[in-house]
Amino acid sequence: MGALVTLDLPSDSPLSELPWIITFGPLGDDEWEPVVCGPYERPHALALAEALVADDELMAVVEPLIPAVSVDQIRGEIAAAQLAAADETVQVERADLYGDYEDTIDEEELAAEDDHLTGPLPVPDVTELRAGFARIAARLTGG
């Protein structure tokens, strides 16, 4: 079994409407170039990633694809990512010897949240994926 990493979004997050990509990479000692797939709608990306990590020792990162339309917008995204990384570094450095547990996930709480899940998402078929591609293209082109 592999690992799936994605953002934990509220149900009304505008990021959910963006196109999503999946980056598959090695989980263990294997070394190979990551494989990037997409864009997909978020539920499709999650279902595909879940199906693959359930059977193989690999990591899947499911993340939104930000359709930047200018150099300044890309610079802004890079600056935001750098700021977030710097903030996380400061938090780690400020943690005491035994750790700063404010930002950790309570495993019991996480297990309780997972209880409502009915299992893995169904893997979309080719027709569903193509319909998703068309919806993504329409959103990106304003059509």
PDB file of C-alpha atoms in Angstrom:
ATOM      1  CA  MET A   1       0.000   0.000   0.000  1.00  0.00           C
ATOM      2  CA  GLY A   2       1.255   3.444  -0.919  1.00  0.00           C
ATOM      3  CA  ALA A   3       0.577   6.944   0.369  1.00  0.00           C
ATOM      4  CA  LEU A   4      -1.732   9.697  -0.858  1.00  0.00           C
ATOM      5  CA  VAL A   5      -1.038  13.340  -0.023  1.00  0.00           C
ATOM      6  CA  THR A   6      -3.489  16.138  -0.755  1.00  0.00           C
ATOM      7  CA  LEU A   7      -4.916  19.315   0.699  1.00  0.00           C
ATOM      8  CA  ASP A   8      -7.623  19.027   3.324  1.00  0.00           C
ATOM      9  CA  LEU A   9     -10.161  21.496   1.952  1.00  0.00           C
ATOM     10  CA  PRO A  10     -13.462  22.742   3.325  1.00  0.00           C
ATOM     11  CA  SER A  11     -16.377  21.687   1.126  1.00  0.00           C
ATOM     12  CA  ASP A  12     -16.887  25.247  -0.158  1.00  0.00           C
ATOM     13  CA  SER A  13     -13.243  25.935  -1.042  1.00  0.00           C
ATOM     14  CA  PRO A  14     -12.767  27.668  -4.416  1.00  0.00           C
ATOM     15  CA  LEU A  15      -9.667  25.486  -4.930  1.00  0.00           C
ATOM     16  CA  SER A  16     -11.982  22.515  -5.456  1.00  0.00           C
ATOM     17  CA  GLU A  17     -13.096  24.018  -8.770  1.00  0.00           C
ATOM     18  CA  LEU A  18      -9.564  24.276 -10.180  1.00  0.00           C
ATOM     19  CA  PRO A  19      -8.040  21.560 -12.350  1.00  0.00           C
ATOM     20  CA  TRP A  20      -6.010  19.039 -10.295  1.00  0.00           C
ATOM     21  CA  ILE A  21      -2.895  17.053 -11.129  1.00  0.00           C
ATOM     22  CA  ILE A  22      -1.451  13.876  -9.662  1.00  0.00           C
ATOM     23  CA  THR A  23       2.274  13.379  -9.220  1.00  0.00           C
ATOM     24  CA  PHE A  24       3.259   9.741  -8.692  1.00  0.00           C
ATOM     25  CA  GLY A  25       6.669   8.960  -7.269  1.00  0.00           C
ATOM     26  CA  PRO A  26       8.599   6.267  -5.430  1.00  0.00           C
ATOM     27  CA  LEU A  27       7.722   5.603  -1.804  1.00  0.00           C
ATOM     28  CA  GLY A  28      10.590   3.368  -0.799  1.00  0.00           C
ATOM     29  CA  ASP A  29      14.196   3.032  -1.844  1.00  0.00           C
ATOM     30  CA  ASP A  30      13.352   2.874  -5.540  1.00  0.00           C
ATOM     31  CA  GLU A  31      14.530   5.795  -7.618  1.00  0.00           C
ATOM     32  CA  TRP A  32      12.653   6.844 -10.732  1.00  0.00           C
ATOM     33  CA  GLU A  33      11.425  10.082 -12.207  1.00  0.00           C
ATOM     34  CA  PRO A  34       8.010  11.183 -10.944  1.00  0.00           C
ATOM     35  CA  VAL A  35       5.075  10.864 -13.319  1.00  0.00           C
ATOM     36  CA  VAL A  36       2.652  13.808 -13.541  1.00  0.00           C
ATOM     37  CA  CYS A  37      -0.892  13.170 -14.794  1.00  0.00           C
ATOM     38  CA  GLY A  38      -3.809  15.477 -15.374  1.00  0.00           C
ATOM     39  CA  PRO A  39      -5.492  17.867 -15.301  1.00  0.00           C
ATOM     40  CA  TYR A  40      -8.523  16.243 -13.704  1.00  0.00           C
ATOM     41  CA  GLU A  41     -11.450  17.393 -11.645  1.00  0.00           C
ATOM     42  CA  ARG A  42     -10.621  16.900  -7.966  1.00  0.00           C
ATOM     43  CA  PRO A  43     -12.885  13.858  -7.333  1.00  0.00           C
ATOM     44  CA  HIS A  44     -11.460  12.109 -10.411  1.00  0.00           C
ATOM     45  CA  ALA A  45      -7.872  12.854  -9.360  1.00  0.00           C
ATOM     46  CA  LEU A  46      -8.496  11.534  -5.855  1.00  0.00           C
ATOM     47  CA  ALA A  47     -10.182   8.359  -7.124  1.00  0.00           C
ATOM     48  CA  LEU A  48      -7.379   7.598  -9.580  1.00  0.00           C
ATOM     49  CA  ALA A  49      -4.682   8.256  -6.980  1.00  0.00           C
ATOM     50  CA  GLU A  50      -6.474   6.125  -4.353  1.00  0.00           C
ATOM     51  CA  ALA A  51      -6.779   3.219  -6.791  1.00  0.00           C
ATOM     52  CA  LEU A  52      -3.077   3.275  -7.606  1.00  0.00           C
ATOM     53  CA  VAL A  53      -1.704   3.670  -4.076  1.00  0.00           C
ATOM     54  CA  ALA A  54      -4.020   0.914  -2.828  1.00  0.00           C
ATOM     55  CA  ASP A  55      -2.162  -1.625  -4.976  1.00  0.00           C
ATOM     56  CA  ASP A  56       1.377  -0.260  -5.304  1.00  0.00           C
ATOM     57  CA  GLU A  57       4.173   1.035  -3.093  1.00  0.00           C
ATOM     58  CA  LEU A  58       4.191   4.583  -4.399  1.00  0.00           C
ATOM     59  CA  MET A  59       3.320   8.080  -3.329  1.00  0.00           C
ATOM     60  CA  ALA A  60       0.631  10.134  -5.039  1.00  0.00           C
ATOM     61  CA  VAL A  61       0.411  13.882  -4.498  1.00  0.00           C
ATOM     62  CA  VAL A  62      -2.918  15.358  -5.616  1.00  0.00           C
ATOM     63  CA  GLU A  63      -2.787  19.131  -5.914  1.00  0.00           C
ATOM     64  CA  PRO A  64      -4.563  21.980  -7.685  1.00  0.00           C
ATOM     65  CA  LEU A  65      -3.141  23.309 -10.919  1.00  0.00           C
ATOM     66  CA  ILE A  66      -3.066  27.090 -10.654  1.00  0.00           C
ATOM     67  CA  PRO A  67      -3.807  28.544 -14.122  1.00  0.00           C
ATOM     68  CA  ALA A  68      -1.557  31.597 -13.878  1.00  0.00           C
ATOM     69  CA  VAL A  69      -1.914  34.053 -16.751  1.00  0.00           C
ATOM     70  CA  SER A  70       0.990  36.426 -16.095  1.00  0.00           C
ATOM     71  CA  VAL A  71       4.560  36.489 -14.848  1.00  0.00           C
ATOM     72  CA  ASP A  72       3.462  38.659 -11.915  1.00  0.00           C
ATOM     73  CA  GLN A  73       0.796  36.130 -10.917  1.00  0.00           C
ATOM     74  CA  ILE A  74       3.377  33.319 -11.022  1.00  0.00           C
ATOM     75  CA  ARG A  75       5.781  35.418  -8.942  1.00  0.00           C
ATOM     76  CA  GLY A  76       2.989  35.984  -6.433  1.00  0.00           C
ATOM     77  CA  GLU A  77       2.343  32.225  -6.160  1.00  0.00           C
ATOM     78  CA  ILE A  78       6.064  31.565  -5.694  1.00  0.00           C
ATOM     79  CA  ALA A  79       6.310  34.284  -3.025  1.00  0.00           C
ATOM     80  CA  ALA A  80       3.293  32.844  -1.185  1.00  0.00           C
ATOM     81  CA  ALA A  81       4.845  29.354  -1.234  1.00  0.00           C
ATOM     82  CA  GLN A  82       8.183  30.711   0.010  1.00  0.00           C
ATOM     83  CA  LEU A  83       6.452  32.641   2.779  1.00  0.00           C
ATOM     84  CA  ALA A  84       4.515  29.557   3.860  1.00  0.00           C
ATOM     85  CA  ALA A  85       7.721  27.482   3.917  1.00  0.00           C
ATOM     86  CA  ALA A  86       9.537  30.142   5.945  1.00  0.00           C
ATOM     87  CA  ASP A  87       6.630  30.313   8.405  1.00  0.00           C
ATOM     88  CA  GLU A  88       6.684  26.536   8.836  1.00  0.00           C
ATOM     89  CA  THR A  89      10.455  26.629   9.438  1.00  0.00           C
ATOM     90  CA  VAL A  90      10.011  29.284  12.136  1.00  0.00           C
ATOM     91  CA  GLN A  91       7.302  27.182  13.824  1.00  0.00           C
ATOM     92  CA  VAL A  92       9.567  24.131  13.857  1.00  0.00           C
ATOM     93  CA  GLU A  93      12.489  26.138  15.238  1.00  0.00           C
ATOM     94  CA  ARG A  94      10.289  27.578  18.020  1.00  0.00           C
ATOM     95  CA  ALA A  95       9.035  24.154  19.112  1.00  0.00           C
ATOM     96  CA  ASP A  96      10.432  23.034  22.443  1.00  0.00           C
ATOM     97  CA  LEU A  97      12.387  19.840  23.032  1.00  0.00           C
ATOM     98  CA  TYR A  98       9.226  17.754  23.287  1.00  0.00           C
ATOM     99  CA  GLY A  99       7.500  19.325  20.327  1.00  0.00           C
ATOM    100  CA  ASP A 100       4.811  21.881  19.659  1.00  0.00           C
ATOM    101  CA  TYR A 101       1.620  19.896  19.484  1.00  0.00           C
ATOM    102  CA  GLU A 102      -0.694  22.707  18.408  1.00  0.00           C
ATOM    103  CA  ASP A 103      -0.291  21.849  14.724  1.00  0.00           C
ATOM    104  CA  THR A 104      -0.404  18.060  15.017  1.00  0.00           C
ATOM    105  CA  ILE A 105      -3.350  15.930  14.028  1.00  0.00           C
ATOM    106  CA  ASP A 106      -5.170  14.026  16.744  1.00  0.00           C
ATOM    107  CA  GLU A 107      -5.180  10.450  15.441  1.00  0.00           C
ATOM    108  CA  GLU A 108      -8.390   9.607  17.315  1.00  0.00           C
ATOM    109  CA  GLU A 109     -10.114  12.633  15.793  1.00  0.00           C
ATOM    110  CA  LEU A 110      -8.831  11.658  12.355  1.00  0.00           C
ATOM    111  CA  ALA A 111     -10.103   8.091  12.805  1.00  0.00           C
ATOM    112  CA  ALA A 112     -13.522   9.425  13.870  1.00  0.00           C
ATOM    113  CA  GLU A 113     -13.673  11.562  10.719  1.00  0.00           C
ATOM    114  CA  ASP A 114     -12.770   8.548   8.578  1.00  0.00           C
ATOM    115  CA  ASP A 115     -15.611   6.488  10.098  1.00  0.00           C
ATOM    116  CA  HIS A 116     -18.149   8.305   7.928  1.00  0.00           C
ATOM    117  CA  LEU A 117     -16.303   7.331   4.743  1.00  0.00           C
ATOM    118  CA  THR A 118     -17.716   4.363   2.869  1.00  0.00           C
ATOM    119  CA  GLY A 119     -14.436   3.334   1.270  1.00  0.00           C
ATOM    120  CA  PRO A 120     -12.403   4.359  -1.718  1.00  0.00           C
ATOM    121  CA  LEU A 121     -13.926   6.534  -4.394  1.00  0.00           C
ATOM    122  CA  PRO A 122     -14.999   4.665  -7.542  1.00  0.00           C
ATOM    123  CA  VAL A 123     -12.438   4.979 -10.328  1.00  0.00           C
ATOM    124  CA  PRO A 124     -13.904   7.086 -13.157  1.00  0.00           C
ATOM    125  CA  ASP A 125     -14.123   5.508 -16.584  1.00  0.00           C
ATOM    126  CA  VAL A 126     -12.774   7.080 -19.776  1.00  0.00           C
ATOM    127  CA  THR A 127     -16.100   8.760 -20.589  1.00  0.00           C
ATOM    128  CA  GLU A 128     -16.278  10.407 -17.156  1.00  0.00           C
ATOM    129  CA  LEU A 129     -12.668  11.589 -17.407  1.00  0.00           C
ATOM    130  CA  ARG A 130     -13.221  13.071 -20.868  1.00  0.00           C
ATOM    131  CA  ALA A 131     -16.341  14.865 -19.656  1.00  0.00           C
ATOM    132  CA  GLY A 132     -14.232  16.258 -16.822  1.00  0.00           C
ATOM    133  CA  PHE A 133     -11.568  17.415 -19.303  1.00  0.00           C
ATOM    134  CA  ALA A 134     -14.275  19.233 -21.273  1.00  0.00           C
ATOM    135  CA  ARG A 135     -15.599  20.956 -18.133  1.00  0.00           C
ATOM    136  CA  ILE A 136     -12.046  22.020 -17.173  1.00  0.00           C
ATOM    137  CA  ALA A 137     -11.407  23.379 -20.660  1.00  0.00           C
ATOM    138  CA  ALA A 138     -14.689  25.310 -20.575  1.00  0.00           C
ATOM    139  CA  ARG A 139     -13.806  26.881 -17.203  1.00  0.00           C
ATOM    140  CA  LEU A 140     -10.304  27.816 -18.359  1.00  0.00           C
ATOM    141  CA  THR A 141     -11.473  29.342 -21.628  1.00  0.00           C
ATOM    142  CA  GLY A 142     -14.572  30.997 -20.188  1.00  0.00           C
ATOM    143  CA  GLY A 143     -16.790  28.915 -22.445  1.00  0.00           C
TER     144      GLY A 143
END
